[in-house]
Amino acid sequence: MAERIVSPGVFTREKDLSFLPEAIGEIGAALIGPTEMGPAFVPTTIRNFGEFETLFGKETGDFYVPFTAKQYLRNAGALTIVRVLGLGGYTNDTFVLIASGSTYGVRALATLKPSRGAGASPFIGGPTSGSINSSANSASAFTLELDTNNDAAKESFSLSFSTASANYITNVFSENPQDNSKPVYVYSNFQNTQNQVAGDDVITFASGANENFSFDYKQA
């Protein structure tokens, strides 16, 4: 700090402000929602819609976020995006497909959850919500029956855990929760485990409703 006499009784004093932290940059509005791609659950500030497309994908009929971002950035210099994921599908219900065999024991091979095509009424969650047809049941070919309308009338799906099969699970069911052509989507697909089971291992299932994820996180 330096002090200098300008005239009798008048002084100037120089203050060094170089050590002060930089002010917080502009972040704009916060837009939270699903996008086609990009970092999830991380606030990301963008300056123009081109940058948005590079990070989070182009406009699509599945998500509203790109359209909102594009219109907002017409009149603003920054926007913060927080991408969320469809973690629980459209209801907190789960249907787990399991292989049982003498070599590797019991292993979960895939998890299904209700998709957009499931409608308003959840149907997964009880022992009567689904079944495996016992007439032909192996990891290489089995029939899954789901009570898709919650009325005890089950819809059948021919499935396989052989990647070479036309009925491989992700060929029949989408991995996109937005899909409305089927009542469920593949939430988790454990391909490494599938490669370890024998083709004649028996497929069973487990289901659950109203999952409680409170043990997965803690407040800051």
XYZ file of C-alpha atoms in Angstrom:
220
model
C 0.000 0.000 0.000
C 1.489 3.352 -1.047
C 0.458 6.843 0.133
C 1.207 10.036 -1.793
C 0.646 13.728 -0.957
C -1.278 15.473 -3.719
C -1.515 18.854 -1.979
C -1.489 20.096 1.624
C -4.141 18.072 3.471
C -4.920 15.857 0.431
C -3.541 12.339 0.198
C -4.042 9.387 -2.178
C -3.689 5.817 -1.017
C -3.231 2.862 -3.354
C -4.807 -0.473 -2.370
C -3.625 -3.762 -3.785
C -6.730 -5.825 -4.601
C -4.958 -8.514 -6.607
C -5.361 -11.028 -3.777
C -9.174 -10.826 -3.797
C -10.951 -13.913 -5.242
C -12.535 -13.614 -8.659
C -16.241 -12.867 -8.617
C -18.677 -15.683 -9.426
C -19.325 -15.877 -13.154
C -22.751 -15.687 -14.717
C -24.618 -19.005 -14.638
C -28.025 -17.949 -15.901
C -31.131 -19.942 -15.093
C -30.887 -23.551 -13.910
C -32.640 -26.040 -16.177
C -33.104 -29.534 -14.736
C -34.357 -32.448 -16.806
C -33.499 -35.413 -19.063
C -31.416 -35.040 -22.232
C -30.160 -37.387 -24.938
C -26.600 -37.513 -23.587
C -24.105 -35.579 -21.485
C -22.839 -35.434 -17.883
C -25.553 -36.384 -15.396
C -26.251 -34.697 -12.045
C -23.456 -32.179 -12.646
C -24.367 -28.460 -13.075
C -22.888 -27.474 -16.433
C -22.933 -23.879 -17.667
C -23.262 -23.302 -21.411
C -23.100 -20.046 -23.425
C -24.960 -20.914 -26.637
C -27.175 -23.597 -28.129
C -24.347 -25.022 -30.250
C -22.498 -25.802 -27.060
C -25.660 -27.415 -25.681
C -25.952 -29.704 -28.727
C -22.314 -30.752 -28.395
C -22.674 -31.669 -24.727
C -26.292 -32.775 -24.345
C -27.556 -33.643 -27.820
C -29.903 -32.172 -30.399
C -33.606 -31.412 -30.207
C -35.692 -34.558 -29.953
C -39.335 -35.302 -29.379
C -38.462 -37.373 -26.301
C -37.217 -34.473 -24.162
C -38.321 -30.894 -23.526
C -34.972 -29.597 -22.223
C -33.362 -28.809 -25.636
C -36.356 -26.714 -26.727
C -36.405 -24.797 -23.434
C -32.640 -24.208 -23.574
C -32.784 -22.970 -27.165
C -35.491 -20.408 -26.438
C -33.855 -19.214 -23.213
C -30.466 -18.695 -24.884
C -32.031 -16.442 -27.501
C -32.159 -13.704 -24.858
C -29.531 -14.761 -22.321
C -25.787 -15.245 -22.290
C -25.593 -18.286 -20.036
C -27.654 -21.246 -18.895
C -26.880 -23.987 -16.376
C -28.026 -27.502 -17.269
C -28.427 -30.350 -14.772
C -29.158 -33.559 -16.608
C -31.177 -36.193 -14.732
C -31.661 -39.852 -15.647
C -34.682 -42.138 -15.655
C -33.352 -44.114 -12.728
C -36.594 -45.700 -11.660
C -38.524 -45.921 -14.872
C -42.110 -44.756 -14.632
C -42.848 -46.526 -11.342
C -40.627 -47.781 -8.541
C -41.081 -51.414 -9.533
C -38.470 -53.958 -10.552
C -38.472 -57.305 -12.347
C -35.171 -59.185 -12.136
C -34.386 -62.119 -14.448
C -32.163 -64.705 -12.762
C -30.246 -67.745 -14.018
C -30.002 -70.815 -11.783
C -27.481 -73.533 -12.595
C -25.142 -76.024 -10.987
C -21.961 -74.387 -12.302
C -22.349 -70.754 -11.242
C -25.299 -70.903 -8.864
C -27.861 -68.079 -8.889
C -27.023 -64.900 -10.800
C -28.998 -61.840 -11.876
C -28.783 -61.355 -15.637
C -30.999 -58.337 -16.289
C -33.366 -55.927 -14.591
C -36.583 -54.708 -16.190
C -38.629 -51.678 -15.196
C -41.904 -50.197 -16.465
C -41.422 -47.976 -19.496
C -43.550 -45.186 -20.861
C -45.616 -47.878 -22.570
C -46.673 -49.367 -19.234
C -49.452 -46.827 -18.797
C -50.631 -45.295 -15.554
C -51.193 -48.528 -13.589
C -48.061 -50.273 -12.324
C -48.170 -54.016 -12.861
C -44.830 -55.198 -11.529
C -44.311 -55.935 -7.884
C -45.962 -59.169 -6.821
C -45.590 -62.900 -7.397
C -48.572 -62.872 -9.782
C -47.281 -59.965 -11.902
C -45.081 -62.204 -14.015
C -43.965 -65.746 -14.646
C -41.621 -67.850 -16.761
C -43.307 -70.409 -19.005
C -42.092 -73.806 -17.822
C -42.633 -75.631 -21.131
C -39.322 -74.360 -22.535
C -37.077 -72.612 -20.056
C -33.357 -72.033 -20.490
C -31.008 -69.066 -20.729
C -30.841 -69.539 -24.487
C -34.638 -69.528 -24.957
C -37.454 -68.774 -22.542
C -40.854 -67.086 -22.453
C -41.578 -64.261 -20.042
C -45.226 -63.607 -19.197
C -46.219 -60.234 -17.750
C -49.532 -58.991 -16.405
C -49.187 -55.773 -18.397
C -52.737 -54.513 -17.805
C -52.886 -55.425 -14.123
C -55.902 -57.634 -14.798
C -54.397 -61.147 -14.483
C -54.227 -61.471 -18.311
C -50.553 -61.980 -19.142
C -48.709 -60.952 -22.303
C -45.975 -63.315 -23.521
C -42.486 -62.319 -24.709
C -40.011 -64.780 -26.246
C -36.543 -63.929 -24.909
C -32.977 -65.176 -24.890
C -29.694 -64.328 -23.194
C -27.755 -65.487 -26.232
C -26.466 -62.380 -28.024
C -26.705 -64.191 -31.371
C -30.439 -64.735 -30.962
C -33.042 -62.481 -32.569
C -34.841 -62.691 -29.221
C -31.879 -61.398 -27.214
C -33.331 -59.304 -24.437
C -32.265 -55.900 -25.814
C -33.585 -56.872 -29.248
C -37.036 -57.392 -27.764
C -37.081 -54.672 -25.112
C -35.597 -51.197 -25.531
C -33.046 -49.718 -23.143
C -34.879 -46.401 -23.358
C -37.476 -45.672 -20.624
C -39.247 -43.373 -23.102
C -40.144 -46.316 -25.336
C -43.907 -46.781 -25.522
C -43.992 -49.844 -27.789
C -43.359 -52.278 -24.907
C -44.512 -52.198 -21.257
C -40.976 -52.580 -19.862
C -37.449 -51.523 -20.755
C -34.070 -53.009 -19.855
C -32.879 -50.987 -16.893
C -29.737 -53.079 -16.280
C -28.201 -55.652 -18.615
C -25.356 -57.705 -17.116
C -23.668 -59.029 -20.261
C -20.510 -60.258 -18.534
C -22.598 -62.404 -16.208
C -24.716 -63.636 -19.127
C -21.548 -64.856 -20.859
C -20.677 -66.957 -17.819
C -23.935 -68.896 -17.461
C -24.689 -72.078 -19.361
C -27.271 -72.035 -22.128
C -29.390 -74.633 -20.323
C -29.484 -72.763 -16.999
C -33.037 -72.267 -15.782
C -34.443 -68.710 -15.737
C -36.416 -67.496 -12.737
C -37.478 -64.045 -11.607
C -37.811 -61.807 -8.586
C -39.960 -58.700 -8.345
C -40.379 -55.795 -6.001
C -42.530 -52.703 -5.691
C -42.077 -49.212 -4.238
C -38.326 -49.377 -3.891
C -36.813 -47.214 -1.198
C -33.562 -45.607 -2.341
C -33.073 -43.566 0.837
C -30.105 -45.719 1.872
C -28.244 -44.754 -1.308
C -27.637 -41.140 -0.427
C -27.188 -38.719 2.429
C -27.894 -35.014 2.565
C -24.859 -32.749 2.443
